[in-house]
Short mmCIF file of C-alpha atoms in Angstrom, two decimals:
data_model
loop_
_atom_site.label_atom_id
_atom_site.label_comp_id
_atom_site.label_asym_id
_atom_site.label_seq_id
_atom_site.Cartn_x
_atom_site.Cartn_y
_atom_site.Cartn_z
CA PRO A 1 72.54 140.27 67.23
CA PHE A 2 71.80 136.82 68.62
CA GLN A 3 68.49 135.46 69.83
CA SER A 4 68.65 132.11 71.68
CA THR A 5 70.00 129.60 69.15
CA VAL A 6 68.94 131.51 66.05
CA THR A 7 71.72 133.51 64.45
CA TYR A 8 71.05 136.51 62.21
CA VAL A 9 73.76 137.92 60.01
CA GLY A 10 74.03 141.59 59.16
CA SER A 11 75.86 143.59 56.53
CA ALA A 12 78.99 145.47 57.58
CA GLU A 13 79.96 146.38 54.04
CA GLU A 14 81.69 149.60 53.12
CA ALA A 15 81.39 151.59 49.92
CA ASP A 16 84.84 152.57 48.67
CA LEU A 17 84.39 155.46 46.29
CA SER A 18 88.12 156.10 46.03
CA SER A 19 88.64 152.87 44.04
CA ALA A 20 85.41 153.09 42.01
CA GLY A 21 86.60 152.62 38.43
CA PRO A 22 84.91 151.31 35.26
CA LEU A 23 82.01 148.93 35.91
CA ASN A 24 81.83 145.44 34.45
CA TYR A 25 78.84 143.08 34.58
CA THR A 26 78.48 139.38 33.89
CA GLY A 27 74.71 139.46 33.43
CA ARG A 28 74.20 136.73 36.03
CA THR A 29 70.98 136.68 38.04
CA VAL A 30 71.45 137.78 41.66
CA LEU A 31 67.82 138.07 42.86
CA ARG A 32 64.49 136.57 41.85
CA VAL A 33 61.46 138.69 42.75
CA ARG A 34 57.74 137.88 42.64
CA SER A 35 55.23 140.56 43.64
CA ASP A 36 51.67 141.69 42.98
CA TYR A 37 53.04 145.21 42.44
CA ALA A 38 53.35 146.70 38.94
CA GLY A 39 56.25 149.10 38.36
CA ARG A 40 59.74 149.88 39.58
CA LEU A 41 60.79 148.74 43.03
CA TYR A 42 63.88 149.93 44.84
CA LEU A 43 65.09 146.96 46.88
CA ARG A 44 66.95 148.47 49.80
CA GLY A 45 70.02 146.67 51.10
CA SER A 46 71.83 148.71 53.72
CA SER A 47 72.57 152.34 54.46
CA LEU A 48 75.89 153.92 55.35
CA ALA A 49 76.29 157.10 57.33
CA GLY A 50 79.93 158.12 57.73
CA TYR A 51 82.05 159.48 54.85
CA GLU A 52 85.81 159.88 55.21
CA ASP A 53 88.74 159.54 52.77
CA GLY A 54 86.44 158.47 49.96
CA MET A 55 84.84 155.69 52.02
CA TRP A 56 81.28 155.29 53.28
CA LYS A 57 80.98 153.32 56.52
CA ALA A 58 78.25 152.30 58.93
CA LEU A 59 77.88 154.08 62.24
CA PRO A 60 79.61 152.21 65.09
CA ASP A 61 77.43 149.84 67.11
CA GLU A 62 78.24 151.86 70.23
CA VAL A 63 76.28 154.79 68.79
CA PHE A 64 73.14 152.69 68.56
CA GLN A 65 73.65 151.09 71.94
CA GLU A 66 73.71 154.53 73.53
CA ALA A 67 70.67 155.58 71.48
CA ALA A 68 68.73 152.53 72.65
CA HIS A 69 69.33 153.55 76.27
CA GLN A 70 67.85 156.94 75.38
CA GLY A 71 64.68 155.37 73.99
CA VAL A 72 65.25 155.60 70.22
CA SER A 73 62.74 153.30 68.50
CA PRO A 74 64.23 150.19 66.86
CA ARG A 75 61.47 150.07 64.23
CA VAL A 76 62.43 153.14 62.24
CA LEU A 77 62.25 151.41 58.86
CA PHE A 78 58.49 151.19 59.38
CA PHE A 79 57.98 154.89 60.06
CA PRO A 80 56.68 155.91 56.60
CA ALA A 81 54.00 153.21 56.55
CA MET A 82 52.97 154.06 60.10
CA SER A 83 52.86 157.82 59.64
CA THR A 84 51.44 158.36 56.15
CA GLU A 85 48.04 157.89 54.56
CA HIS A 86 48.67 155.18 52.00
CA GLY A 87 47.19 153.14 49.22
CA PRO A 88 46.92 149.37 48.67
CA GLU A 89 49.07 146.84 50.48
CA HIS A 90 51.33 144.59 48.41
CA THR A 91 53.66 141.66 49.00
CA ALA A 92 57.00 140.81 47.46
CA THR A 93 58.99 137.60 47.75
CA VAL A 94 62.70 138.23 47.26
CA ASN A 95 64.94 135.21 46.71
CA ASN A 96 68.66 135.95 46.97
CA VAL A 97 70.44 133.64 44.56
CA GLY A 98 73.74 135.50 44.30
CA ALA A 99 73.65 139.05 45.69
CA VAL A 100 76.47 140.06 48.00
CA GLY A 101 75.93 140.97 51.61
CA ASN A 102 73.96 139.36 54.38
CA CYS A 103 71.07 141.79 54.34
CA VAL A 104 67.54 141.27 53.06
CA TYR A 105 66.89 143.29 49.92
CA ALA A 106 63.52 144.76 50.82
CA PRO A 107 61.06 147.18 49.17
CA TYR A 108 60.37 150.55 50.75
CA PHE A 109 57.37 151.47 52.91
CA LEU A 110 57.17 148.20 54.81
CA THR A 111 54.14 147.54 56.95
CA VAL A 112 54.61 146.63 60.59
CA GLN A 113 55.10 142.87 60.44
CA GLU A 114 56.65 140.03 62.40
CA LEU A 115 60.18 140.03 61.06
CA GLU A 116 61.59 137.20 63.16
CA GLU A 117 58.93 134.77 61.97
CA ASN A 118 60.07 135.44 58.41
CA GLY A 119 63.77 134.96 59.15
CA MET A 120 64.71 138.62 59.54
CA THR A 121 65.64 141.09 62.22
CA MET A 122 66.20 144.84 62.14
CA VAL A 123 69.78 145.96 62.68
CA ASN A 124 69.96 149.48 64.10
CA ASP A 125 68.34 151.91 61.65
CA SER A 126 70.37 150.58 58.76
CA LEU A 127 69.15 147.26 57.37
CA LEU A 128 67.21 144.05 57.72
CA ALA A 129 69.49 141.12 58.44
CA ARG A 130 68.59 137.62 57.32
CA ARG A 131 68.70 134.49 59.42
CA GLN A 132 71.75 132.39 58.64
CA GLY A 133 70.90 129.91 55.89
CA ARG A 134 67.67 131.73 54.95
CA TRP A 135 67.69 133.15 51.42
CA SER A 136 64.03 133.81 50.57
CA HIS A 137 61.81 136.38 52.32
CA THR A 138 58.25 137.59 51.81
CA LEU A 139 57.56 141.18 52.84
CA SER A 140 54.45 143.33 52.87
CA PHE A 141 54.57 146.98 51.93
CA VAL A 142 52.20 149.77 51.06
CA GLU A 143 51.74 151.96 48.05
CA LEU A 144 52.01 155.61 48.99
CA PRO A 145 49.67 158.36 47.71
CA GLU A 146 50.41 160.11 44.45
CA PRO A 147 53.51 162.29 44.96
CA HIS A 148 52.95 166.02 45.04
CA THR A 149 56.12 166.51 43.06
CA SER A 150 58.57 164.40 41.11
CA VAL A 151 61.65 165.43 39.16
CA PRO A 152 63.30 162.75 37.00
CA THR A 153 66.83 163.89 36.18
CA GLY A 154 68.72 161.18 34.41
CA ASP A 155 70.06 158.74 36.97
CA VAL A 156 68.63 160.71 39.89
CA THR A 157 64.91 160.57 40.63
CA ILE A 158 63.55 162.19 43.78
CA VAL A 159 59.98 161.35 44.78
CA PHE A 160 58.26 162.43 47.98
CA THR A 161 54.72 162.16 49.19
CA ARG A 162 51.95 164.18 50.78
CA GLU A 163 51.83 165.32 54.34
CA PRO A 164 52.05 162.55 56.98
CA ARG A 165 49.13 161.49 59.10
CA PRO A 166 48.72 163.79 62.12
CA GLY A 167 49.95 162.34 65.36
CA ALA A 168 52.81 160.28 63.92
CA ASP A 169 55.21 159.63 66.78
CA PHE A 170 58.89 159.40 65.92
CA GLY A 171 60.01 159.54 69.53
CA ARG A 172 63.63 160.62 69.89
CA TYR A 173 64.75 159.41 66.48
CA PRO A 174 64.64 162.86 64.77
CA GLN A 175 67.28 164.15 67.18
CA PHE A 176 69.38 161.03 66.52
CA VAL A 177 69.22 161.84 62.81
CA LEU A 178 70.39 165.40 63.37
CA ASP A 179 73.23 164.17 65.57
CA HIS A 180 74.57 161.55 63.15
CA TYR A 181 73.56 162.25 59.55
CA LEU A 182 74.97 165.71 58.98
CA ASP A 183 78.73 165.12 59.10
CA VAL A 184 80.77 166.36 56.11
CA PRO A 185 84.59 166.29 55.92
CA GLN A 186 85.91 169.79 56.42
CA ASP A 187 87.83 169.76 53.13
CA CYS A 188 84.52 169.13 51.34
CA GLN A 189 82.19 171.32 53.38
CA ASP A 190 83.20 174.74 52.11
CA TYR A 191 83.33 173.72 48.45
CA LEU A 192 79.98 171.94 48.52
CA THR A 193 78.22 174.78 50.30
CA GLN A 194 79.67 177.29 47.85
CA LEU A 195 78.66 175.12 44.88
CA CYS A 196 75.08 175.07 46.13
CA TRP A 197 75.01 178.80 46.79
CA ASP A 198 76.53 179.59 43.36
CA ASN A 199 73.65 177.69 41.80
CA GLY A 200 70.92 179.33 43.83
CA ILE A 201 70.47 176.45 46.28
CA TYR A 202 70.54 177.87 49.81
CA ASP A 203 68.41 178.25 52.91
CA LEU A 204 65.83 175.87 51.47
CA GLY A 205 66.92 173.12 53.81
CA TYR A 206 65.34 174.87 56.75
CA ALA A 207 61.95 175.15 55.05
CA ASP A 208 61.67 172.40 52.44
CA PRO A 209 64.26 169.60 52.23
CA ILE A 210 62.26 168.02 49.41
CA GLU A 211 62.64 171.01 47.13
CA THR A 212 66.31 171.31 48.02
CA ALA A 213 66.90 167.63 47.19
CA GLU A 214 65.20 168.04 43.83
CA ARG A 215 67.27 171.08 42.96
CA ILE A 216 70.48 169.27 43.87
CA ALA A 217 69.38 166.32 41.70
CA ALA A 218 68.79 168.67 38.79
CA LEU A 219 72.16 170.36 39.30
CA LEU A 220 74.01 167.04 39.29
CA ALA A 221 72.22 165.90 36.13
CA GLU A 222 73.15 169.14 34.39
CA ARG A 223 76.71 169.33 35.67
CA CYS A 224 77.88 165.72 35.30
CA ASP A 225 77.68 162.94 32.71
CA TYR A 226 76.60 159.42 33.63
CA ASP A 227 79.45 157.14 32.52
CA ILE A 228 80.08 153.59 33.80
CA SER A 229 83.56 153.70 32.26
CA ALA A 230 84.69 156.63 34.41
CA PRO A 231 88.14 155.99 35.93
CA PRO A 232 88.80 156.26 39.68
CA ALA A 233 89.88 159.55 41.19
CA PRO A 234 93.66 160.13 41.38
CA GLN A 235 95.27 158.98 44.61
CA GLY A 236 95.15 161.64 47.31
CA THR A 237 92.12 163.33 45.75
CA ASP A 238 88.70 163.27 47.34
CA PRO A 239 86.53 161.36 44.82
CA VAL A 240 83.43 163.50 45.39
CA LEU A 241 85.32 166.75 44.78
CA TYR A 242 87.06 165.18 41.77
CA PHE A 243 83.71 164.07 40.34
CA LEU A 244 82.07 167.47 40.81
CA ASN A 245 84.93 169.75 39.89
CA GLU A 246 87.25 167.93 37.48
CA SER A 247 86.12 164.74 35.76
CA ARG A 248 82.36 165.43 35.90
CA ARG A 249 81.93 161.78 34.88
CA GLY A 250 80.64 158.97 37.06
CA TYR A 251 77.81 156.65 37.91
CA CYS A 252 75.38 155.97 40.75
CA MET A 253 78.04 155.77 43.49
CA HIS A 254 79.36 159.19 42.53
CA TYR A 255 75.95 160.83 42.15
CA ALA A 256 74.66 159.39 45.42
CA SER A 257 77.78 160.36 47.36
CA ALA A 258 77.82 163.89 45.97
CA ALA A 259 74.11 164.40 46.60
CA ALA A 260 74.27 163.12 50.17
CA LEU A 261 77.18 165.38 51.08
CA MET A 262 75.68 168.41 49.33
CA LEU A 263 72.45 167.93 51.27
CA ARG A 264 74.39 167.64 54.51
CA SER A 265 76.35 170.78 53.71
CA LEU A 266 72.98 172.58 53.73
CA SER A 267 72.01 171.04 57.10
CA ILE A 268 69.72 168.39 55.59
CA PRO A 269 70.32 164.88 56.98
CA ALA A 270 71.03 162.30 54.28
CA ARG A 271 72.75 158.93 53.89
CA TYR A 272 74.13 156.62 51.21
CA VAL A 273 72.12 153.50 50.33
CA SER A 274 72.89 150.50 48.14
CA GLY A 275 70.60 147.88 46.69
CA PHE A 276 68.91 146.84 43.46
CA THR A 277 66.15 148.13 41.19
CA VAL A 278 63.63 145.85 39.52
CA GLU A 279 60.72 146.34 37.15
CA SER A 280 58.08 144.26 38.89
CA VAL A 281 55.41 142.49 36.82
CA PRO A 282 52.38 141.36 38.84
CA ASP A 283 52.47 137.69 39.81
CA ARG A 284 55.42 136.91 37.56
CA GLU A 285 58.89 135.99 38.80
CA VAL A 286 61.40 138.55 37.58
CA ALA A 287 65.12 137.81 37.38
CA VAL A 288 67.29 140.69 38.63
CA PRO A 289 70.76 140.77 37.00
CA ASP A 290 73.94 142.08 38.58
CA ARG A 291 73.78 145.20 36.40
CA ALA A 292 70.66 146.25 38.36
CA ALA A 293 72.84 146.99 41.39
CA HIS A 294 72.37 150.62 42.34
CA ALA A 295 73.18 153.32 44.88
CA TRP A 296 70.93 156.19 45.89
CA VAL A 297 70.25 158.70 48.66
CA GLU A 298 67.84 158.71 51.57
CA VAL A 299 66.88 162.23 52.68
CA TRP A 300 65.32 162.92 56.06
CA ALA A 301 61.90 164.54 55.70
CA PRO A 302 60.53 165.69 59.08
CA GLY A 303 57.22 164.05 59.91
CA PHE A 304 57.70 161.36 57.27
CA GLY A 305 60.99 159.55 57.80
#
């Protein structure tokens, strides 16, 4: 998007799972983060919605243009902070010194703030884009209440919070989510649904997507081995099916892709997200190396976001 003479640049990256082979890192610093928060932060880059032929892609701009005409809110990344009782407010300054993409790597649960004044703008429901030439951004976010449940399972950790504040207004966005974040390739659908059913994961999506997500996380941790040296899937083979059924070896891209599609196969909207993790130390600048790059899943929880 363009606003007068100020140009913002967004991220149109794709995630190619079909060519995801062994990982190699240089150890170079890609982000520098200073925050008053203590603990792990997931710095969200961009989300991708469509999966086909081993590739995750963003939804076409035309989809969002039509949604805007129907009154879908453009401030969806703020929904959790607006709709949930929360704890203290924090700030984080993220300086991009070498991370790929033109998005702002931002913490979750942002407060409603003036993005444009800080060199950012929201692009669809997918990412925060940075102003051209702007590399450092300060963002405010909230700490959510203690989670009612948390299941760490190796590389996959699912954490959700208490019930949202009554009266949270999501407008027409929930229907948009159901329309665009449930697609699964037909050659994957039947296998993924059967895999879930064979492991006692069924019908939960209609009552409790959180519990279903946790059970899928546990199944993946039990079924597959985390291995950054895993080779790519053979040509002509769907990489998610290969990961789940044959190699059973992979890393965050494979786990996130499999989890997102398994959730969708049970009628639970989900999407693939990439970014970085950082162990934040209060009021100390922390260097984030390239090996902290990560992929994870966002699951739609009605009434929360």
